[in-house]
XYZ file of C-alpha atoms in Angstrom:
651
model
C 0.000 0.000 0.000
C 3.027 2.407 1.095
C 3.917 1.758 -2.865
C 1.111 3.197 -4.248
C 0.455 6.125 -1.523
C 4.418 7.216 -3.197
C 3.172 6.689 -7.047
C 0.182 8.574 -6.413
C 1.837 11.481 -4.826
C 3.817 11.802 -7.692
C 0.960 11.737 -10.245
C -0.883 14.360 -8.147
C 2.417 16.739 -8.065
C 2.660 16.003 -12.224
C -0.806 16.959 -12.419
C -0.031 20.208 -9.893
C 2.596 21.086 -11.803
C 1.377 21.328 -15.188
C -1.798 22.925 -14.005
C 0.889 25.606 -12.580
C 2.076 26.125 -16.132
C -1.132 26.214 -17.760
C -1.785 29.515 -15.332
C -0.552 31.808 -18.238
C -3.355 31.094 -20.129
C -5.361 32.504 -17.536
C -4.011 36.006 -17.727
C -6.172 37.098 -20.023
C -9.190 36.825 -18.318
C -8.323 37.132 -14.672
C -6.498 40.327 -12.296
C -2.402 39.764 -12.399
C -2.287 39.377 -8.547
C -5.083 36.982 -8.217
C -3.157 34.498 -11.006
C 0.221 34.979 -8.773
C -1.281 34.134 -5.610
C -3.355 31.119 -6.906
C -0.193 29.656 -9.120
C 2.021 30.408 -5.972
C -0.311 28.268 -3.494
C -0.583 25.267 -6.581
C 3.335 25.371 -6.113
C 3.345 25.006 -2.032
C 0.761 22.211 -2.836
C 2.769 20.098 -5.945
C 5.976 20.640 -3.687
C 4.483 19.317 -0.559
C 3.343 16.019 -2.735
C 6.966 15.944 -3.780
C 8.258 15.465 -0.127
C 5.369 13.113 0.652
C 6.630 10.620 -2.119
C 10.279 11.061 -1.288
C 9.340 10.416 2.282
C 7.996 7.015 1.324
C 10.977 5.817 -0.815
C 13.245 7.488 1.937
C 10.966 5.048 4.476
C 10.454 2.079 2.211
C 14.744 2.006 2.190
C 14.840 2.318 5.990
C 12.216 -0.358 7.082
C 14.087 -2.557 3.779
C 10.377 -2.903 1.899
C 11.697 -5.103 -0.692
C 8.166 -5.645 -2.331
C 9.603 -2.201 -3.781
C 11.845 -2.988 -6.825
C 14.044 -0.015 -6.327
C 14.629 -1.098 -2.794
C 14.908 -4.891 -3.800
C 18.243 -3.654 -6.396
C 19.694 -1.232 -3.838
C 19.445 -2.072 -0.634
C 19.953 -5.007 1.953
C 18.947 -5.856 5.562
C 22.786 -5.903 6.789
C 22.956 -2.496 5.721
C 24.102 0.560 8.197
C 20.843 2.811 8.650
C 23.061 5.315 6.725
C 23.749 3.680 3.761
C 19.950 2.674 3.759
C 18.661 6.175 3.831
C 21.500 7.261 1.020
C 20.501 4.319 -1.043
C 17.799 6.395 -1.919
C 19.452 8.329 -4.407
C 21.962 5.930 -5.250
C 20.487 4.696 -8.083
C 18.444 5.923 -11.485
C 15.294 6.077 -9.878
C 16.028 7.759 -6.909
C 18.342 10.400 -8.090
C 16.167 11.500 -11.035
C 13.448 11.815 -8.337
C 15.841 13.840 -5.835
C 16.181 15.996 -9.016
C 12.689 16.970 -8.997
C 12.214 17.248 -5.030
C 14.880 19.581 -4.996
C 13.612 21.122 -7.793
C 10.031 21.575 -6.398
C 11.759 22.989 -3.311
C 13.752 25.630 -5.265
C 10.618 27.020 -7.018
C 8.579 27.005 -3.705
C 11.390 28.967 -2.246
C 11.278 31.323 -4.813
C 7.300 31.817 -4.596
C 7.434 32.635 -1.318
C 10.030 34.454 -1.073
C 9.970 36.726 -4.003
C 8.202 40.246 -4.004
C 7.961 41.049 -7.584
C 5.019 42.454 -9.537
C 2.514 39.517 -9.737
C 2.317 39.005 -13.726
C 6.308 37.960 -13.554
C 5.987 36.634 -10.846
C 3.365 34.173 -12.896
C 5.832 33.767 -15.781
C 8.687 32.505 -13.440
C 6.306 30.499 -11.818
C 5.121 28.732 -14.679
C 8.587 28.353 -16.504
C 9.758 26.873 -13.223
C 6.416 24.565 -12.978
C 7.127 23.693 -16.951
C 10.533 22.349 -16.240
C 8.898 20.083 -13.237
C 6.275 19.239 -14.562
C 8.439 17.767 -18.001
C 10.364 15.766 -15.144
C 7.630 14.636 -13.334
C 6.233 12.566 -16.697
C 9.581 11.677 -17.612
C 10.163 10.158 -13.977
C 6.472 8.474 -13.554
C 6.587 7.452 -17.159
C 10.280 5.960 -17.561
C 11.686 5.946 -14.057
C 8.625 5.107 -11.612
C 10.643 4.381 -8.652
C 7.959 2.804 -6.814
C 7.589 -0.700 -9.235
C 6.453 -3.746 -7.041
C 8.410 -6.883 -7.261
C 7.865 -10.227 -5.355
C 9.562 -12.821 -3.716
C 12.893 -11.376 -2.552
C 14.556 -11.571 1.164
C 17.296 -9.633 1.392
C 17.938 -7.500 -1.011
C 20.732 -6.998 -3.806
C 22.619 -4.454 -1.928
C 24.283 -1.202 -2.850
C 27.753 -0.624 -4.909
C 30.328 -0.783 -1.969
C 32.013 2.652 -3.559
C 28.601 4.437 -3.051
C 29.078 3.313 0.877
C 30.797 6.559 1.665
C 29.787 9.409 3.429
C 31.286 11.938 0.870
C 29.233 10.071 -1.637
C 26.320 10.110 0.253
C 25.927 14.072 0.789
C 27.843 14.664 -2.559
C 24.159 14.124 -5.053
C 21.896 16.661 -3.058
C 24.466 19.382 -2.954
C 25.304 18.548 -6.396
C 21.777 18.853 -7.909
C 21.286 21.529 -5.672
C 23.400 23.664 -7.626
C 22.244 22.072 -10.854
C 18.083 22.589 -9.911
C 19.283 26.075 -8.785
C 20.150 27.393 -12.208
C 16.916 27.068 -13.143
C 15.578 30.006 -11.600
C 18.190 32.542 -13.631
C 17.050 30.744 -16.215
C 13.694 31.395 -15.693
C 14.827 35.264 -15.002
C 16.335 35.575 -18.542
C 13.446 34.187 -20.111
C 11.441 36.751 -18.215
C 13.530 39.553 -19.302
C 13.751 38.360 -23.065
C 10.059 38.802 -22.474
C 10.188 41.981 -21.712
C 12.527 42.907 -23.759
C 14.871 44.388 -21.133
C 17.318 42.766 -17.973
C 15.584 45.123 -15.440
C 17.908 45.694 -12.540
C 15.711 44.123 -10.067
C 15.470 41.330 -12.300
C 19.235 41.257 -12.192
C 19.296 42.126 -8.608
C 17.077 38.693 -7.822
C 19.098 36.956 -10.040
C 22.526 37.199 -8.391
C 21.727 35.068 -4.893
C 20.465 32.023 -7.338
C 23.410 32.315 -9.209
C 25.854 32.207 -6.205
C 24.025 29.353 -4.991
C 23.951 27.354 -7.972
C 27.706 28.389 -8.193
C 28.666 26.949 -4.672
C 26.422 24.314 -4.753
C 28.101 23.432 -7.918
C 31.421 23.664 -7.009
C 31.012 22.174 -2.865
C 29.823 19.182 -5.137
C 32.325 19.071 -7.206
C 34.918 19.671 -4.055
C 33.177 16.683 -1.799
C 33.397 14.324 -5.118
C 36.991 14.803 -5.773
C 37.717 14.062 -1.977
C 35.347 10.684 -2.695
C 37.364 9.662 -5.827
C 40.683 10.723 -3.295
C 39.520 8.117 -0.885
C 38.037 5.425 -2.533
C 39.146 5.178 -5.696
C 42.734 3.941 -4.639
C 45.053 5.714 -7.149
C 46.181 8.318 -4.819
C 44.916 11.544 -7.127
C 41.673 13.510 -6.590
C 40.649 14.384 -10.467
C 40.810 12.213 -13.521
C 39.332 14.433 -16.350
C 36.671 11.795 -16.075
C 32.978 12.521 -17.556
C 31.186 12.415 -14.802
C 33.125 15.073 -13.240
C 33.404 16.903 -16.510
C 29.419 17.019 -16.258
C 29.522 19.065 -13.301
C 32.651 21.533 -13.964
C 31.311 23.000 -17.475
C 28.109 24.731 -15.438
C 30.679 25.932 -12.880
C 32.797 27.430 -14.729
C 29.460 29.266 -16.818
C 28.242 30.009 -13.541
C 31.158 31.697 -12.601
C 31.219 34.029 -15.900
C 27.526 34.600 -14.993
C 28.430 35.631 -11.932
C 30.209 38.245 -13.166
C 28.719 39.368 -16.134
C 26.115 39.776 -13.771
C 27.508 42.645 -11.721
C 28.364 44.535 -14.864
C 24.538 44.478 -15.847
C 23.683 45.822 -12.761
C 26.575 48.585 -12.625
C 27.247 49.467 -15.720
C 23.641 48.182 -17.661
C 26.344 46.713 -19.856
C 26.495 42.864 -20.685
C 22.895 42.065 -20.901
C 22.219 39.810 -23.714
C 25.844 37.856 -22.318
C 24.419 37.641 -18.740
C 20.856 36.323 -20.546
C 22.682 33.815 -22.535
C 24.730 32.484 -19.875
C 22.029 31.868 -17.208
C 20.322 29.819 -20.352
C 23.477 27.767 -21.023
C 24.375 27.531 -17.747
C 20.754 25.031 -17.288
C 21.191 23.648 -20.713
C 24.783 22.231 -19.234
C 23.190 21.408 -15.931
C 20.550 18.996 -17.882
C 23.508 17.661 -20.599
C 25.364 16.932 -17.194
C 22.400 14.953 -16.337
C 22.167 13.076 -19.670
C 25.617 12.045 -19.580
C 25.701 10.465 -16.012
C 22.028 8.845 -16.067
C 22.134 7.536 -19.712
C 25.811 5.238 -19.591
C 26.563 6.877 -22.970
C 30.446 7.237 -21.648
C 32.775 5.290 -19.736
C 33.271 6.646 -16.284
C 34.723 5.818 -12.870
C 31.928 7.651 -11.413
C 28.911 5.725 -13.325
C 26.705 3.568 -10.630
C 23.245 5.068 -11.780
C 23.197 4.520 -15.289
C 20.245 3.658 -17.868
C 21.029 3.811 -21.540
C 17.828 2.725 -22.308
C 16.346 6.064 -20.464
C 19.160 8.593 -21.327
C 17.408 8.889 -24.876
C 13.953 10.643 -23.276
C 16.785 13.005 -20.938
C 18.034 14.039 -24.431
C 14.766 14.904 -25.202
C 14.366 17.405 -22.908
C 17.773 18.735 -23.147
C 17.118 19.046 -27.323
C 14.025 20.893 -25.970
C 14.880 23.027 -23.498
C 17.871 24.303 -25.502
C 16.591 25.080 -28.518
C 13.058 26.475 -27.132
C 14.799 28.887 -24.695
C 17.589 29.735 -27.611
C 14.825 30.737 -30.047
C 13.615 32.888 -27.788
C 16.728 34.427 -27.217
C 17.814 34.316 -31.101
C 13.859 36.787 -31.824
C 13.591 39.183 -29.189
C 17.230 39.507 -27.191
C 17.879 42.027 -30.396
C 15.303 44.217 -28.425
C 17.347 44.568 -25.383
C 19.460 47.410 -25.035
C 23.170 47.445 -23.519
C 25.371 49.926 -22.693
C 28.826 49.253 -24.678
C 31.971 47.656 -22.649
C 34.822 49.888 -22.830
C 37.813 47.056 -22.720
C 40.062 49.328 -20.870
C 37.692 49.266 -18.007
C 36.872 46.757 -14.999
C 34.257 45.707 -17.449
C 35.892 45.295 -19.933
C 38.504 42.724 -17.909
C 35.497 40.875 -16.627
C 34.290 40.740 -20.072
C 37.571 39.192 -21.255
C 37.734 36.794 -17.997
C 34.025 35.319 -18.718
C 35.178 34.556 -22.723
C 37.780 32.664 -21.287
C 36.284 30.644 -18.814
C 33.441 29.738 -21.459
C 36.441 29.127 -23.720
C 37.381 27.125 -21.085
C 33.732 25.397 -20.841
C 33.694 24.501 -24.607
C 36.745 22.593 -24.131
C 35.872 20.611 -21.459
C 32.667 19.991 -23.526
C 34.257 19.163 -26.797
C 36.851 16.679 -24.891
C 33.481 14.749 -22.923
C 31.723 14.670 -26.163
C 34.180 13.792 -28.910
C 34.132 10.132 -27.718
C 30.549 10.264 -28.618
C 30.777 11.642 -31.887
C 33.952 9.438 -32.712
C 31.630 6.126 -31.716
C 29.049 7.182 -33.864
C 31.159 7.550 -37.051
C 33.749 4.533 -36.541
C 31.634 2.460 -34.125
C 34.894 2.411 -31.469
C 35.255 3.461 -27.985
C 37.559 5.553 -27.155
C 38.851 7.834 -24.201
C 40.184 11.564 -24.223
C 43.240 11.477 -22.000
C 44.488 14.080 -19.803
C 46.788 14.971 -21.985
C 44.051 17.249 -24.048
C 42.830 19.257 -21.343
C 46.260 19.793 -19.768
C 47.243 21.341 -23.129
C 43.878 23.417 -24.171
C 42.381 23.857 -20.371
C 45.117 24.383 -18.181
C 46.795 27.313 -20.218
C 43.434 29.232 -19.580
C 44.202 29.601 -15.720
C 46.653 31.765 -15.843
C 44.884 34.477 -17.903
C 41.978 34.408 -15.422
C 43.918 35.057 -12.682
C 46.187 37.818 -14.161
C 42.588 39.291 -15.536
C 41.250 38.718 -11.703
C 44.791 40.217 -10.481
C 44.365 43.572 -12.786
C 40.879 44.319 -12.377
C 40.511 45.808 -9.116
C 42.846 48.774 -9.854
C 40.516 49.658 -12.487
C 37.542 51.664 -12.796
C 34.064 50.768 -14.046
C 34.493 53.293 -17.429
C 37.714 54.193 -19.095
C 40.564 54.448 -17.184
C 44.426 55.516 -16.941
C 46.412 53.976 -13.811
C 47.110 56.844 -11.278
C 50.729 56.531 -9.543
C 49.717 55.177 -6.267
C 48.160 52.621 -8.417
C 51.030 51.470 -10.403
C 53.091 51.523 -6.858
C 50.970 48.596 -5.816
C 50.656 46.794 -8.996
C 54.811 47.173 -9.313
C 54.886 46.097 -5.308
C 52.721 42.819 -6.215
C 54.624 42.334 -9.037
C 58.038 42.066 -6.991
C 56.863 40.345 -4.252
C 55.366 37.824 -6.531
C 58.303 37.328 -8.389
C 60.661 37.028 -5.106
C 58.201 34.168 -3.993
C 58.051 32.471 -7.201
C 61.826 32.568 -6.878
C 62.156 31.110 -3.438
C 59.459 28.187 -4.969
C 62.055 27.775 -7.994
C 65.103 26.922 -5.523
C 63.038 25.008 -2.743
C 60.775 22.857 -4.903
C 63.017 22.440 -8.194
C 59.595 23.388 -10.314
C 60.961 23.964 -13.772
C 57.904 24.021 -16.220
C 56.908 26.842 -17.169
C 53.339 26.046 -17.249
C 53.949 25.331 -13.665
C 55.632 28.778 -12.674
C 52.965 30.476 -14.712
C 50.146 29.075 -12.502
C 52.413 30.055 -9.324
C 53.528 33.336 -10.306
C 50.057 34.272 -11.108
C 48.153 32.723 -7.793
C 50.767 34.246 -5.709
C 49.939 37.847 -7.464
C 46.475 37.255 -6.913
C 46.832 36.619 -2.972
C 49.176 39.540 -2.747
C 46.747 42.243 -4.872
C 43.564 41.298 -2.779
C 45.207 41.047 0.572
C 46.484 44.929 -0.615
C 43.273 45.825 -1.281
C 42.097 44.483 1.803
C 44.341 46.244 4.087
C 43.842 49.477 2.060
C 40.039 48.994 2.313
C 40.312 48.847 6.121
C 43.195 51.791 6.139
C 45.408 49.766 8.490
C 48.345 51.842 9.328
C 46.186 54.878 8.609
C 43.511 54.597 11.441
C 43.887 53.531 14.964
C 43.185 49.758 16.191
C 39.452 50.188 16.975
C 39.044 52.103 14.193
C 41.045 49.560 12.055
C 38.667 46.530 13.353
C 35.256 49.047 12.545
C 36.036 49.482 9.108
C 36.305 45.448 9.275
C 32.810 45.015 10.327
C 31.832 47.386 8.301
C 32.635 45.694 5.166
C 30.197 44.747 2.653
C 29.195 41.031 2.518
C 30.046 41.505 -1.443
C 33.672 42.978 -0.980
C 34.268 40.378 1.633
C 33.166 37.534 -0.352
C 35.119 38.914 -3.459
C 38.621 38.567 -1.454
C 37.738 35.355 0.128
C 37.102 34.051 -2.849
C 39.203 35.219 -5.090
C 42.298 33.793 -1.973
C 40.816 30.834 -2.330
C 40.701 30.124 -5.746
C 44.230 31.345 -5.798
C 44.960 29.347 -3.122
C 43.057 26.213 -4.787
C 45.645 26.501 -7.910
C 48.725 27.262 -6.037
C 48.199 23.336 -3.887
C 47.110 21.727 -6.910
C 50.272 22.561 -8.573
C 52.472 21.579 -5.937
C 50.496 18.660 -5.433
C 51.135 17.777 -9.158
C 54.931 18.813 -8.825
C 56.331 17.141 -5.878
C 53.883 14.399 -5.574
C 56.166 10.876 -5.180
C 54.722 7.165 -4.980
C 56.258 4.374 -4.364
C 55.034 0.804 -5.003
C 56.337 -2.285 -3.444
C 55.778 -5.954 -2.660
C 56.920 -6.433 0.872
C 56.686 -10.044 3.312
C 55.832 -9.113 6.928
C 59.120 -6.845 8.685
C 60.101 -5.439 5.607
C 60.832 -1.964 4.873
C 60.080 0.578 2.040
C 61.482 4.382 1.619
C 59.794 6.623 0.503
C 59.844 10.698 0.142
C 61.316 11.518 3.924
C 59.901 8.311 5.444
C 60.062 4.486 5.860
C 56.995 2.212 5.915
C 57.239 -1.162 7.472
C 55.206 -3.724 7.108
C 53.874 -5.118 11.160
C 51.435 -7.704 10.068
C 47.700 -8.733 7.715
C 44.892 -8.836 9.660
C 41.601 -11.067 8.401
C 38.176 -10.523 9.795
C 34.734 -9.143 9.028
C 32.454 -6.180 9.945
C 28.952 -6.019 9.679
C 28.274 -6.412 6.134
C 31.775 -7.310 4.622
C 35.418 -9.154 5.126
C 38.347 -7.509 5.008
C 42.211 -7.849 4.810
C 44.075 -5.108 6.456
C 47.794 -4.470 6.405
C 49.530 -2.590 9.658
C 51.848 0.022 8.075
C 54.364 1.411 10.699
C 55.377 4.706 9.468
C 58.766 6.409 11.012
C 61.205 9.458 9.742
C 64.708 8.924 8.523
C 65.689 8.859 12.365
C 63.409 5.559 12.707
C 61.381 8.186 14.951
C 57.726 6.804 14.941
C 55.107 9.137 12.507
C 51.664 7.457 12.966
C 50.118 3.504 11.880
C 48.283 3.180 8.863
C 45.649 0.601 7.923
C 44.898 0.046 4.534
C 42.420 -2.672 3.101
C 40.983 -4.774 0.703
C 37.409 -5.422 1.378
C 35.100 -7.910 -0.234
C 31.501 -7.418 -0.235
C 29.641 -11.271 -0.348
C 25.978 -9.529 -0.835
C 27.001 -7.375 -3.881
C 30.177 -9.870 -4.687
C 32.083 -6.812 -5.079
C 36.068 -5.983 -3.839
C 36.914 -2.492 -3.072
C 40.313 -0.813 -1.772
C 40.277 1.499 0.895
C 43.458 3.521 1.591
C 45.003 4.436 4.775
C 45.496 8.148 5.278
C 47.480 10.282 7.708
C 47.478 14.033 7.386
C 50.709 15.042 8.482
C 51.158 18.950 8.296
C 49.818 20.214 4.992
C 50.579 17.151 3.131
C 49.099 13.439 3.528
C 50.685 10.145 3.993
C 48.398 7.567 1.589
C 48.519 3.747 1.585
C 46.951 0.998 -0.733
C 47.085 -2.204 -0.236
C 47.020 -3.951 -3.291
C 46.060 -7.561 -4.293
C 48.742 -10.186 -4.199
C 46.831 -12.899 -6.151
C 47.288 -15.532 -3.812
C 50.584 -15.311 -2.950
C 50.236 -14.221 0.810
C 54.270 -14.333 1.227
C 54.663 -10.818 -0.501
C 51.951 -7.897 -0.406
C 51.527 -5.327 -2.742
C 51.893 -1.817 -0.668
C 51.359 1.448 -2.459
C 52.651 4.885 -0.650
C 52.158 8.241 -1.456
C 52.943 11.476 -0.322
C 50.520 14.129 -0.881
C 52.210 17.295 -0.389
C 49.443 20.327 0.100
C 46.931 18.177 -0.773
C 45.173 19.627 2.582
C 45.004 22.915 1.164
C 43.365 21.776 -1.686
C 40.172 21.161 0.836
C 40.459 23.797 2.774
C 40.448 26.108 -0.392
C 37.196 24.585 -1.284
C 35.544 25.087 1.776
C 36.874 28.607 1.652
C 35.401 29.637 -1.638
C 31.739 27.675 -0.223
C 31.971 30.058 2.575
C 32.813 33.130 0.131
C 29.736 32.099 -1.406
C 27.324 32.060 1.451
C 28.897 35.153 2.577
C 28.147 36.884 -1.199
C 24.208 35.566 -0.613
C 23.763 36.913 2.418
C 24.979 40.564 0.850
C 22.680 39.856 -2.215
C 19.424 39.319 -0.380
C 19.649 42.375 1.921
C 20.407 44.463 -1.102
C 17.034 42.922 -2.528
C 15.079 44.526 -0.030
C 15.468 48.146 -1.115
C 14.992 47.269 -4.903
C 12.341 49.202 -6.133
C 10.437 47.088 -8.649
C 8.881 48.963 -12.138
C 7.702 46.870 -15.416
């Protein structure tokens, strides 16, 4: 019975949601307010039906209702209560339908939340209810994850690798920042409408787009530290994809993030800011086809239908070219101010080419496997190689662009002497630590010094402005700390940020640089050197835990001195339910850097092990830059909806 309560939730919240759209037609013949307020309340209603059925699957994992299909595949009574619960969305089913809760949330947020005049308010409304509603048929028609099956026990379990919990928060926050670009979406639709990117349109626009952007990109962050963990080949990003899916709306986000504040200061970039909020969903839903439908090979791909992905490209074929013919007749109509290039504008105009530059060739790299299977009926792979030559080069730029922009002024400009004092000072002090890098680390490619030299001037030009914003040196101590608190949320977020990213690049380099492994098969009391340190092997351990066996290997880590370091435990684990063997490294953080250990398979012979060490220099700043530039963002949101509150609205 719980079964069908869950289907027919979702066929009520498919019907809600479509009679939502359908409100435009009403306009018409009824007052604009009374359509807002009776579309808004059909919202709170299909949304709340939404919950209800997620709820039940949620509850049908947790009591292990295997009369439920979904459950039957995915789920198993030896299973921790967390893995249960996350089992939810491990799979086709449930993540398509997590898509559309969270996506039924965002839009109820929205309606209540937003105080805009009541016929675009409507528009939104419906757009939004469109896009769920065209989910909500696709799910209950293709995807119904509430299929009754008889005569199974236990269950079939869930993929070991999924058993994680970086894995397990990493798909809401993810399609929270993919669901979330649907409502600047549904902004630039509005405004191609009207024939105009109103600046309270633009204004309401920015929080959505720095949550989709940190959703995005925490997502992206908590998935590389997943594939870090439990992948078992000691790096953190493979070019794979799957995680290719998620970076091309990030980095569109980003330039819409930015074109963004150039609409609203300079009522310059329009049509750019219009066309990146559509793209930006367009890439969110491709991102979508290309994990659900099993069309590539990935690392990442445990929720795959091919048989399904066809009716996702569908909608993506829909979406995109409906929204893009709307933009191709009336964004002609819009006016913009022009971008004087020698102008902040004009810098943030060059950054957001690049990092859509940067997009397309992340794009072209996931698809070209496609297009070379259709033609010569091969598989193939795009290696790392390709986006280390056509992406990487790219990072640079941006950051020099990021590094130069804040000394200039919205229109034309010509840099004053007290500006090209602290350009010249960043430049120096840049160069001196690039040199001091050069002789410590031995980093000789140039790519590599580029991507230092111009991290390091980024860090040193917004920690100037920073100090100059606050006048420290010029103002006493209490004065000093007022101007701090004082700060807008914006300004702050912008140096956070913009630290972090720097930061971000900077450990990723090193990481790349001075990374060393070391693999070795070792009998019990032998030792292996590695970087500044000696493993030993103590002893294997055999056993079991709740729902798998394991062997474990006792690593005794010491310095050069013998001095003892820590004990690591690595493992192989084999999962009898799914019949599935994992490896889970052994990790110590030891400073900034981590020591990693896999224990590898030694095929029967028990006599010699196979031990695999690395040391992961910075690697620790890698996730602290990422939860740096999350915190930048919630910081930016919080600045964005106050300023929403004195917008004064006008059709």
């Amino acid at each position: 019975m719980i079964a069908e309560l869950g289907a027919f939730s979702l066929i009520i919240a498919c019907i809600l949601a479509w009679a939502s759209a359908s409100m435009l037609l009403l306009i018409p013949f009824k007052r604009a307010e009374h359509i807002a307020q009776v579309t808004t309340q059909t919202i709170i209603l299909q949304c709340m039906f939404s919950i209800l059925a997620f709820i039940i699957l949620v509850y049908s994992f947790i009591i292990s209702d295997f009369s439920i299909a979904l459950v039957a595949k995915h789920s198993h009574t030896l299973k921790p209560l967390l893995y249960k619960i996350t089992g939810t969305w491990g799979n086709h089913e449930g993540s398509m339908m997590l898509w559309v809760l969270e996506l039924s949330i965002i839009t109820t947020l929205f309606a209540l939340t937003s105080n805009i005049p009541p016929l675009d308010k409507t528009i939104i409304l419906s757009i939004q209810s469109l896009l769920i509603g065209i989910f909500l048929l696709f799910l209950i028609y293709t995807s119904n994850p509430f299929t009754r099956v008889f005569g199974i026990q236990d269950g079939l379990g869930l993929n070991p690798l999924l058993q994680d919990i970086g894995l397990a928060i990493h798909p809401p926050i993810l399609y929270l920042g993919y669901t979330s670009c649907s409502i600047p979406f549904s902004l630039a639709i509005l405004a191609l409408l009207k024939a105009d990117l109103k600046i309270y349109i633009a204004y309401i626009m920015r929080p959505w787009i720095t949550l989709a952007w940190l959703s995005l990109g925490a997502g992206i962050g908590l998935g590389s530290w997943w594939a870090y963990r439990e992948l078992g080949w000691g790096g953190f990003w493979f070019w794979d994809p799957v995680e290719n899916a998620s970076l091309m709306p990030w980095l569109t986000s980003t330039a819409l993030l930015h074109s963004i504040i150039v609409s609203i200061k300079q009522n310059a970039l329009k049509n750019w800011s219009i066309f990146l909020a559509i793209i930006t969903l367009t890439l969110s839903i491709l991102g979508t086809f290309l994990v659900r439908s099993g069309i590539l090979l990935s690392v990442h791909s445990f929720a795959s239908d091919p048989t399904r992905g066809i009716f996702i490209l569908i909608i993506l074929a829909f979406i995109t070219i409906g929204s893009l013919l709307i933009f191709a007749v009336k964004s002609h109509r819009i006016f913009s101010v022009p971008v004087i290039l020698n102008s902040k504008s004009g810098y943030i105009l060059f950054a957001t080419l690049f990092l859509v530059y940067g997009c397309f060739v992340v794009l072209w790299g996931t698809l070209y496997p496609i297009f070379y299977s259709l033609f010569t009926d091969q598989q193939i792979s795009v290696a790392e190689h390709y986006f280390g030559i056509t992406f990487i080069p790219l990072i640079p730029i941006i950051l020099f662009l990021a590094s130069l922009a804040p000394y200039l002024k919205w229109v034309k400009h010509s840099i004053t002497k007290i500006t090209l004092y602290k350009f010249i000072f960043s430049l120096f002090s840049s160069i001196l630590t690039i040199t001091i890098l050069y002789y410590y680390f031995k980093i000789y490619t140039i790519i590599s010094m580029l991507l230092l030299f111009s991290s390091t001037i980024l860090i040193v030009n917004m920690c100037m402005l920073f100090l100059t914003r606050i006048k420290l040196f010029e103002v006493s101590v209490s004065n000093t700390i007022y101007n701090i608190v004082l700060l807008p949320q914006s300004f702050l977020a912008m140096i956070i940020g913009h630290i972090a990213f720097a930061i971000m690049v900077i450990a990723i380099t090193l990481n790349a640089n001075l990374r060393i492994d070391t693999e070795q098969a070792l009998t019990v009391g032998e030792k292996i050197q590695f970087a500044h340190y000696n493993s030993t092997l103590k002893k294997i351990d055999y056993g079991s835990d709740n729902n798998y066996f394991y062997k474990r290997a006792k690593l005794y880590i010491s310095d050069k001195l013998g001095n003892e370091i820590t004990t690591l435990y690595p493992e192989i684990r084999f999962y009898p339910v799914e019949q599935t063997k994992t490896t889970e490294s052994a990790i110590y953080m030891h400073g900034h850097s981590d020591l990693y250990a896999i224990l590898g398979d030694s095929n029967h012979n028990e006599l010699k092990i196979p031990i695999r060490i690395y040391y992961q220099p910075m690697i620790n700043w890698l996730w602290g830059s990422i939860i740096l530039i999350t915190i930048s963002g919630i910081v930016a949101i919080i600045g964005q909806i106050a300023k929403i509150k004195f917008i004064k609205y006008n059709n």
